């Protein structure tokens, strides 16, 4: 498994009356730039910069629909190398999202996969010939360029969504004490933070998550998830609303500062590439995607997540907000009633 933990931080932008690409290229003169409406993509080639910018533009459009908030200036940068963050911040970019270049991803994936395959073969006392066969089979599962592009199309907007969401609703975010509750992304509850990201994914990724939801509800085993009693977890709405992000412990193990500063753990796992993230972590993404669908559908409000986020940013709990404002937005006024409605919805999708 190749796990990349990206610490995504925000600083106040410094507006400069200049084009975004001109500013970005002064900070990273050796790279190519492509612009979206609110940010840029930097990469080694114009084609790669444009590819990443295309995904970012799509994410911007979805964010406008779902949250109707401003998007602070950002950079998606294909790495390695990673340009000087301070220089990009000084150029007026408040968000910086490093993104693994296809070649870097492929090389790192191959190293990780080969090491894992050889360790597995050794644990099974395989012969040298058997070991090489296992290694070859594992390496053959690394995504090709088309598969990697499909992954990026969903995940670039996803990761930008974490940044944009936090900046839109918690613009004055401060670092927490070590003893304070941990969060995977921003200060909001983990289910809402993750919903804000998955709701920005492209339609093929969303359709895949919905298909996986239906399969788990039928008691089927989803290969990318693994053995788990998914139906019971998916029906447990109070559990989702209270749950710490299942990926937080894994991310903090790689980058302990996440527990204090917050951040986003990004895990890319090629098919067949050794042990996968915990099944509960995969189910969390699936469940938040469909729960976001549910809230949008029953409220008939495309930006209902923004309404909920604003209430929680104002210090209210989700349950309190339901009691006072849920009915006005087409939602039940109690968590128990919402859970009953969710159960009916989940059983019928």
Short mmCIF file of C-alpha atoms in Angstrom, two decimals:
data_model
loop_
_atom_site.label_atom_id
_atom_site.label_comp_id
_atom_site.label_asym_id
_atom_site.label_seq_id
_atom_site.Cartn_x
_atom_site.Cartn_y
_atom_site.Cartn_z
CA UNK A 1 0.00 0.00 0.00
CA UNK A 2 1.23 3.47 -0.84
CA UNK A 3 0.04 5.95 1.77
CA UNK A 4 0.64 9.65 1.32
CA UNK A 5 -0.24 12.01 4.12
CA UNK A 6 -0.53 15.54 2.85
CA UNK A 7 -0.60 18.34 5.40
CA UNK A 8 -2.94 20.87 3.90
CA UNK A 9 -2.70 24.26 5.53
CA UNK A 10 -4.23 27.64 4.90
CA UNK A 11 -2.86 31.12 5.35
CA UNK A 12 -4.55 34.42 4.68
CA UNK A 13 -4.14 35.35 1.01
CA UNK A 14 -2.43 38.55 -0.02
CA UNK A 15 -4.26 39.87 -3.11
CA UNK A 16 -1.96 40.88 -5.94
CA UNK A 17 -3.33 42.64 -9.07
CA UNK A 18 -1.80 40.13 -11.47
CA UNK A 19 -2.85 36.94 -13.21
CA UNK A 20 -2.79 33.85 -11.04
CA UNK A 21 -0.44 31.95 -13.34
CA UNK A 22 1.98 34.88 -13.50
CA UNK A 23 2.12 34.99 -9.72
CA UNK A 24 2.45 31.22 -9.40
CA UNK A 25 5.24 31.01 -11.96
CA UNK A 26 7.27 33.66 -10.20
CA UNK A 27 7.24 31.34 -7.19
CA UNK A 28 7.82 28.21 -9.30
CA UNK A 29 9.51 29.35 -12.55
CA UNK A 30 10.52 25.85 -13.69
CA UNK A 31 6.94 24.55 -13.91
CA UNK A 32 4.01 24.97 -16.29
CA UNK A 33 0.74 26.54 -15.16
CA UNK A 34 -2.94 26.18 -16.03
CA UNK A 35 -5.60 28.34 -14.41
CA UNK A 36 -9.05 27.61 -13.04
CA UNK A 37 -11.39 30.35 -11.81
CA UNK A 38 -10.01 30.49 -8.28
CA UNK A 39 -6.65 28.75 -8.46
CA UNK A 40 -4.00 27.17 -10.62
CA UNK A 41 -2.35 23.83 -11.31
CA UNK A 42 1.42 23.57 -11.60
CA UNK A 43 3.19 20.65 -13.24
CA UNK A 44 6.26 19.73 -15.25
CA UNK A 45 4.37 19.96 -18.57
CA UNK A 46 1.53 22.12 -19.88
CA UNK A 47 -0.57 19.00 -20.55
CA UNK A 48 -0.23 17.75 -16.98
CA UNK A 49 -0.99 21.19 -15.55
CA UNK A 50 -4.11 21.42 -17.72
CA UNK A 51 -5.21 17.92 -16.69
CA UNK A 52 -5.09 18.82 -13.00
CA UNK A 53 -6.71 22.21 -13.62
CA UNK A 54 -9.60 20.48 -15.40
CA UNK A 55 -10.33 18.43 -12.28
CA UNK A 56 -10.04 21.52 -10.08
CA UNK A 57 -12.46 23.48 -12.27
CA UNK A 58 -15.01 20.71 -11.99
CA UNK A 59 -14.59 20.76 -8.21
CA UNK A 60 -15.10 24.52 -8.12
CA UNK A 61 -18.41 24.19 -9.97
CA UNK A 62 -19.64 21.50 -7.58
CA UNK A 63 -18.56 23.51 -4.53
CA UNK A 64 -20.51 26.52 -5.79
CA UNK A 65 -23.62 24.36 -6.16
CA UNK A 66 -23.32 22.59 -2.82
CA UNK A 67 -21.99 25.37 -0.61
CA UNK A 68 -22.40 28.74 -2.37
CA UNK A 69 -19.32 30.14 -0.65
CA UNK A 70 -16.20 31.90 -1.92
CA UNK A 71 -13.17 29.79 -2.78
CA UNK A 72 -9.87 31.26 -1.66
CA UNK A 73 -6.98 31.13 -4.11
CA UNK A 74 -5.24 27.73 -4.27
CA UNK A 75 -2.54 25.75 -6.03
CA UNK A 76 -2.61 22.09 -7.03
CA UNK A 77 1.01 21.18 -7.65
CA UNK A 78 2.24 17.99 -9.27
CA UNK A 79 5.13 16.64 -7.21
CA UNK A 80 8.00 16.04 -7.02
CA UNK A 81 9.43 18.58 -6.67
CA UNK A 82 7.33 20.67 -4.28
CA UNK A 83 7.84 24.41 -4.84
CA UNK A 84 8.51 26.75 -1.96
CA UNK A 85 5.25 26.91 0.02
CA UNK A 86 6.17 30.24 1.57
CA UNK A 87 6.71 31.76 -1.86
CA UNK A 88 3.35 30.49 -3.09
CA UNK A 89 1.63 31.80 0.04
CA UNK A 90 3.33 35.16 -0.43
CA UNK A 91 2.07 35.18 -4.02
CA UNK A 92 -1.48 35.13 -2.66
CA UNK A 93 -2.35 31.43 -2.65
CA UNK A 94 -3.93 30.37 0.63
CA UNK A 95 -4.27 26.63 -0.17
CA UNK A 96 -1.53 24.37 -1.49
CA UNK A 97 -2.37 20.80 -2.47
CA UNK A 98 0.62 18.64 -3.43
CA UNK A 99 -0.39 15.90 -5.86
CA UNK A 100 1.78 12.91 -6.88
CA UNK A 101 2.87 13.06 -10.51
CA UNK A 102 1.97 9.91 -12.46
CA UNK A 103 5.61 8.85 -12.79
CA UNK A 104 6.34 9.51 -9.11
CA UNK A 105 3.24 7.59 -8.12
CA UNK A 106 4.17 4.69 -10.36
CA UNK A 107 7.74 4.48 -9.07
CA UNK A 108 6.72 4.75 -5.42
CA UNK A 109 3.91 2.24 -5.92
CA UNK A 110 6.27 -0.24 -7.55
CA UNK A 111 8.75 0.00 -4.69
CA UNK A 112 6.06 -0.41 -2.06
CA UNK A 113 4.26 -3.22 -3.87
CA UNK A 114 7.42 -5.17 -4.62
CA UNK A 115 8.56 -4.91 -1.00
CA UNK A 116 5.18 -6.08 0.24
CA UNK A 117 5.01 -8.96 -2.24
CA UNK A 118 8.49 -10.18 -1.32
CA UNK A 119 7.67 -9.98 2.39
CA UNK A 120 4.51 -11.99 1.80
CA UNK A 121 6.38 -14.59 -0.23
CA UNK A 122 9.01 -14.90 2.47
CA UNK A 123 6.35 -15.38 5.15
CA UNK A 124 4.94 -18.26 3.10
CA UNK A 125 8.37 -19.85 2.54
CA UNK A 126 7.99 -19.57 -1.23
CA UNK A 127 10.73 -20.56 -3.59
CA UNK A 128 12.62 -17.89 -5.57
CA UNK A 129 10.59 -18.75 -8.67
CA UNK A 130 7.32 -18.51 -6.77
CA UNK A 131 8.42 -15.23 -5.23
CA UNK A 132 9.11 -13.67 -8.62
CA UNK A 133 5.71 -14.83 -9.83
CA UNK A 134 3.99 -13.20 -6.86
CA UNK A 135 5.93 -9.98 -7.42
CA UNK A 136 5.09 -9.91 -11.13
CA UNK A 137 1.40 -10.51 -10.43
CA UNK A 138 1.30 -7.72 -7.85
CA UNK A 139 3.10 -5.24 -10.10
CA UNK A 140 0.72 -5.98 -12.95
CA UNK A 141 -2.12 -4.53 -10.88
CA UNK A 142 -0.70 -1.01 -10.70
CA UNK A 143 -3.11 1.39 -12.42
CA UNK A 144 -2.16 2.43 -15.93
CA UNK A 145 -2.30 6.07 -17.02
CA UNK A 146 -6.01 5.85 -17.82
CA UNK A 147 -6.87 4.33 -14.45
CA UNK A 148 -4.71 6.89 -12.63
CA UNK A 149 -6.47 9.73 -14.46
CA UNK A 150 -9.84 8.30 -13.44
CA UNK A 151 -8.69 8.24 -9.81
CA UNK A 152 -7.38 11.80 -9.98
CA UNK A 153 -10.63 13.08 -11.52
CA UNK A 154 -12.47 12.13 -8.35
CA UNK A 155 -9.78 12.69 -5.75
CA UNK A 156 -8.39 16.11 -6.72
CA UNK A 157 -11.80 17.78 -6.12
CA UNK A 158 -12.25 15.61 -3.01
CA UNK A 159 -9.06 16.84 -1.35
CA UNK A 160 -9.64 20.44 -2.42
CA UNK A 161 -13.10 20.11 -0.90
CA UNK A 162 -11.63 19.51 2.54
CA UNK A 163 -9.63 22.74 2.23
CA UNK A 164 -12.38 24.87 0.75
CA UNK A 165 -14.96 23.64 3.26
CA UNK A 166 -12.83 24.43 6.29
CA UNK A 167 -11.85 27.86 4.97
CA UNK A 168 -15.46 28.72 4.10
CA UNK A 169 -16.98 27.90 7.47
CA UNK A 170 -14.06 28.12 9.92
CA UNK A 171 -11.95 30.93 8.40
CA UNK A 172 -10.43 31.85 11.76
CA UNK A 173 -9.48 28.29 12.60
CA UNK A 174 -6.86 28.02 15.33
CA UNK A 175 -4.75 25.07 16.36
CA UNK A 176 -6.18 22.96 19.14
CA UNK A 177 -4.66 21.76 22.37
CA UNK A 178 -3.29 18.21 22.25
CA UNK A 179 -6.05 17.08 24.58
CA UNK A 180 -8.86 18.51 22.47
CA UNK A 181 -10.99 16.32 20.21
CA UNK A 182 -9.14 15.30 17.08
CA UNK A 183 -10.46 15.91 13.59
CA UNK A 184 -9.43 14.40 10.31
CA UNK A 185 -9.87 17.60 8.32
CA UNK A 186 -11.22 20.81 9.82
CA UNK A 187 -12.92 21.65 13.13
CA UNK A 188 -16.31 20.35 11.99
CA UNK A 189 -17.52 16.85 12.83
CA UNK A 190 -15.75 14.23 10.78
CA UNK A 191 -18.87 13.00 8.99
CA UNK A 192 -19.65 16.51 7.75
CA UNK A 193 -16.06 17.23 6.78
CA UNK A 194 -15.93 14.02 4.75
CA UNK A 195 -19.36 14.64 3.22
CA UNK A 196 -18.08 18.02 2.01
CA UNK A 197 -15.27 16.21 0.19
CA UNK A 198 -17.12 13.23 -1.28
CA UNK A 199 -19.90 15.50 -2.56
CA UNK A 200 -17.33 17.16 -4.84
CA UNK A 201 -16.18 13.91 -6.47
CA UNK A 202 -16.99 13.30 -10.12
CA UNK A 203 -20.04 11.30 -11.15
CA UNK A 204 -18.22 8.01 -11.91
CA UNK A 205 -16.75 8.02 -8.40
CA UNK A 206 -20.13 8.90 -6.87
CA UNK A 207 -21.83 6.13 -8.86
CA UNK A 208 -19.25 3.64 -7.68
CA UNK A 209 -19.84 4.59 -4.03
CA UNK A 210 -23.60 4.25 -4.48
CA UNK A 211 -23.16 0.84 -6.11
CA UNK A 212 -20.98 -0.26 -3.22
CA UNK A 213 -23.60 0.98 -0.76
CA UNK A 214 -26.27 -1.14 -2.43
CA UNK A 215 -24.01 -4.19 -2.47
CA UNK A 216 -23.17 -3.84 1.22
CA UNK A 217 -26.83 -3.41 2.08
CA UNK A 218 -27.51 -6.73 0.32
CA UNK A 219 -24.86 -8.42 2.45
CA UNK A 220 -22.45 -8.81 -0.44
CA UNK A 221 -18.69 -8.53 -0.07
CA UNK A 222 -17.26 -5.56 -1.94
CA UNK A 223 -13.69 -6.44 -3.01
CA UNK A 224 -12.35 -2.94 -2.42
CA UNK A 225 -13.82 -2.94 1.10
CA UNK A 226 -13.22 -6.50 2.26
CA UNK A 227 -15.13 -8.65 4.74
CA UNK A 228 -17.34 -6.53 7.00
CA UNK A 229 -20.90 -6.42 8.26
CA UNK A 230 -21.52 -3.35 6.16
CA UNK A 231 -25.31 -3.35 6.41
CA UNK A 232 -25.34 -2.90 10.20
CA UNK A 233 -22.81 -0.07 10.01
CA UNK A 234 -24.62 1.71 7.19
CA UNK A 235 -27.95 1.66 9.01
CA UNK A 236 -26.43 3.09 12.19
CA UNK A 237 -26.87 6.82 11.61
CA UNK A 238 -26.11 7.91 15.21
CA UNK A 239 -22.87 5.95 14.93
CA UNK A 240 -21.89 7.82 11.77
CA UNK A 241 -22.67 11.21 13.32
CA UNK A 242 -20.56 10.48 16.41
CA UNK A 243 -17.72 8.54 14.81
CA UNK A 244 -14.14 9.75 14.58
CA UNK A 245 -12.89 9.36 11.04
CA UNK A 246 -11.64 5.75 10.81
CA UNK A 247 -8.62 6.94 8.83
CA UNK A 248 -7.41 9.37 11.49
CA UNK A 249 -5.41 6.86 13.50
CA UNK A 250 -3.63 5.66 10.35
CA UNK A 251 -2.87 9.21 9.24
CA UNK A 252 -1.64 10.27 12.67
CA UNK A 253 0.67 7.25 12.80
CA UNK A 254 2.45 8.65 9.72
CA UNK A 255 2.22 12.33 10.67
CA UNK A 256 1.54 12.84 14.42
CA UNK A 257 1.06 16.59 13.95
CA UNK A 258 -2.31 15.85 12.36
CA UNK A 259 -3.71 15.15 15.81
CA UNK A 260 -3.04 18.74 16.81
CA UNK A 261 -3.11 20.76 13.59
CA UNK A 262 -5.65 18.81 11.61
CA UNK A 263 -5.06 17.77 8.06
CA UNK A 264 -6.04 15.22 5.51
CA UNK A 265 -4.63 11.73 5.13
CA UNK A 266 -4.66 10.68 1.50
CA UNK A 267 -4.26 7.00 0.73
CA UNK A 268 -3.80 5.63 -2.78
CA UNK A 269 -4.01 1.84 -2.90
CA UNK A 270 -3.61 0.18 -6.31
CA UNK A 271 -5.70 -2.95 -6.77
CA UNK A 272 -3.94 -6.00 -5.42
CA UNK A 273 -1.30 -3.91 -3.70
CA UNK A 274 -1.11 -5.68 -0.39
CA UNK A 275 -3.18 -4.85 2.70
CA UNK A 276 -5.91 -2.30 2.16
CA UNK A 277 -7.05 0.43 4.54
CA UNK A 278 -9.40 -0.81 7.23
CA UNK A 279 -12.77 -1.83 5.88
CA UNK A 280 -14.50 0.59 8.23
CA UNK A 281 -12.56 3.43 6.64
CA UNK A 282 -13.84 2.52 3.17
CA UNK A 283 -17.38 2.14 4.48
CA UNK A 284 -17.15 5.62 6.03
CA UNK A 285 -16.67 7.21 2.60
CA UNK A 286 -19.49 5.17 1.11
CA UNK A 287 -21.87 6.01 3.95
CA UNK A 288 -21.15 9.76 3.97
CA UNK A 289 -21.68 9.94 0.21
CA UNK A 290 -25.12 8.35 0.36
CA UNK A 291 -26.09 10.21 3.54
CA UNK A 292 -25.30 13.47 1.72
CA UNK A 293 -27.55 12.28 -1.12
CA UNK A 294 -30.28 11.58 1.43
CA UNK A 295 -30.08 15.03 3.04
CA UNK A 296 -30.16 16.76 -0.34
CA UNK A 297 -33.08 14.67 -1.55
CA UNK A 298 -35.41 14.95 1.44
CA UNK A 299 -34.67 18.65 2.01
CA UNK A 300 -34.85 19.40 -1.72
CA UNK A 301 -31.98 21.82 -1.15
CA UNK A 302 -28.76 21.31 -3.14
CA UNK A 303 -26.84 23.35 -0.54
CA UNK A 304 -28.31 21.79 2.62
CA UNK A 305 -24.81 20.80 3.80
CA UNK A 306 -23.89 24.49 3.81
CA UNK A 307 -26.87 25.30 6.05
CA UNK A 308 -25.87 22.55 8.48
CA UNK A 309 -22.20 23.55 8.39
CA UNK A 310 -22.99 27.19 9.17
CA UNK A 311 -25.06 26.16 12.18
CA UNK A 312 -22.25 23.97 13.49
CA UNK A 313 -19.66 26.65 12.81
CA UNK A 314 -21.82 28.88 15.01
CA UNK A 315 -21.38 26.40 17.83
CA UNK A 316 -24.62 24.44 17.55
CA UNK A 317 -24.91 20.67 17.55
CA UNK A 318 -26.57 18.87 14.68
CA UNK A 319 -29.27 17.56 17.01
CA UNK A 320 -30.06 21.04 18.33
CA UNK A 321 -30.22 22.38 14.80
CA UNK A 322 -32.65 19.63 13.79
CA UNK A 323 -34.89 20.52 16.72
CA UNK A 324 -35.07 24.22 15.87
CA UNK A 325 -34.57 24.36 12.10
CA UNK A 326 -34.93 20.86 10.69
CA UNK A 327 -38.63 21.14 9.84
CA UNK A 328 -38.08 24.43 8.01
CA UNK A 329 -35.64 22.59 5.76
CA UNK A 330 -37.79 19.54 5.13
CA UNK A 331 -36.01 17.39 7.70
CA UNK A 332 -37.29 15.68 10.86
CA UNK A 333 -36.86 17.59 14.11
CA UNK A 334 -35.26 14.73 16.05
CA UNK A 335 -32.31 12.46 15.45
CA UNK A 336 -34.46 9.39 16.07
CA UNK A 337 -36.90 10.45 13.35
CA UNK A 338 -34.04 11.24 10.98
CA UNK A 339 -32.55 7.81 11.70
CA UNK A 340 -35.87 6.13 10.92
CA UNK A 341 -36.08 8.02 7.64
CA UNK A 342 -32.49 7.14 6.84
CA UNK A 343 -33.19 3.46 7.46
CA UNK A 344 -36.12 3.51 5.05
CA UNK A 345 -34.03 5.33 2.46
CA UNK A 346 -31.07 2.99 2.83
CA UNK A 347 -33.26 -0.09 2.48
CA UNK A 348 -34.83 1.31 -0.68
CA UNK A 349 -31.87 2.61 -2.70
#
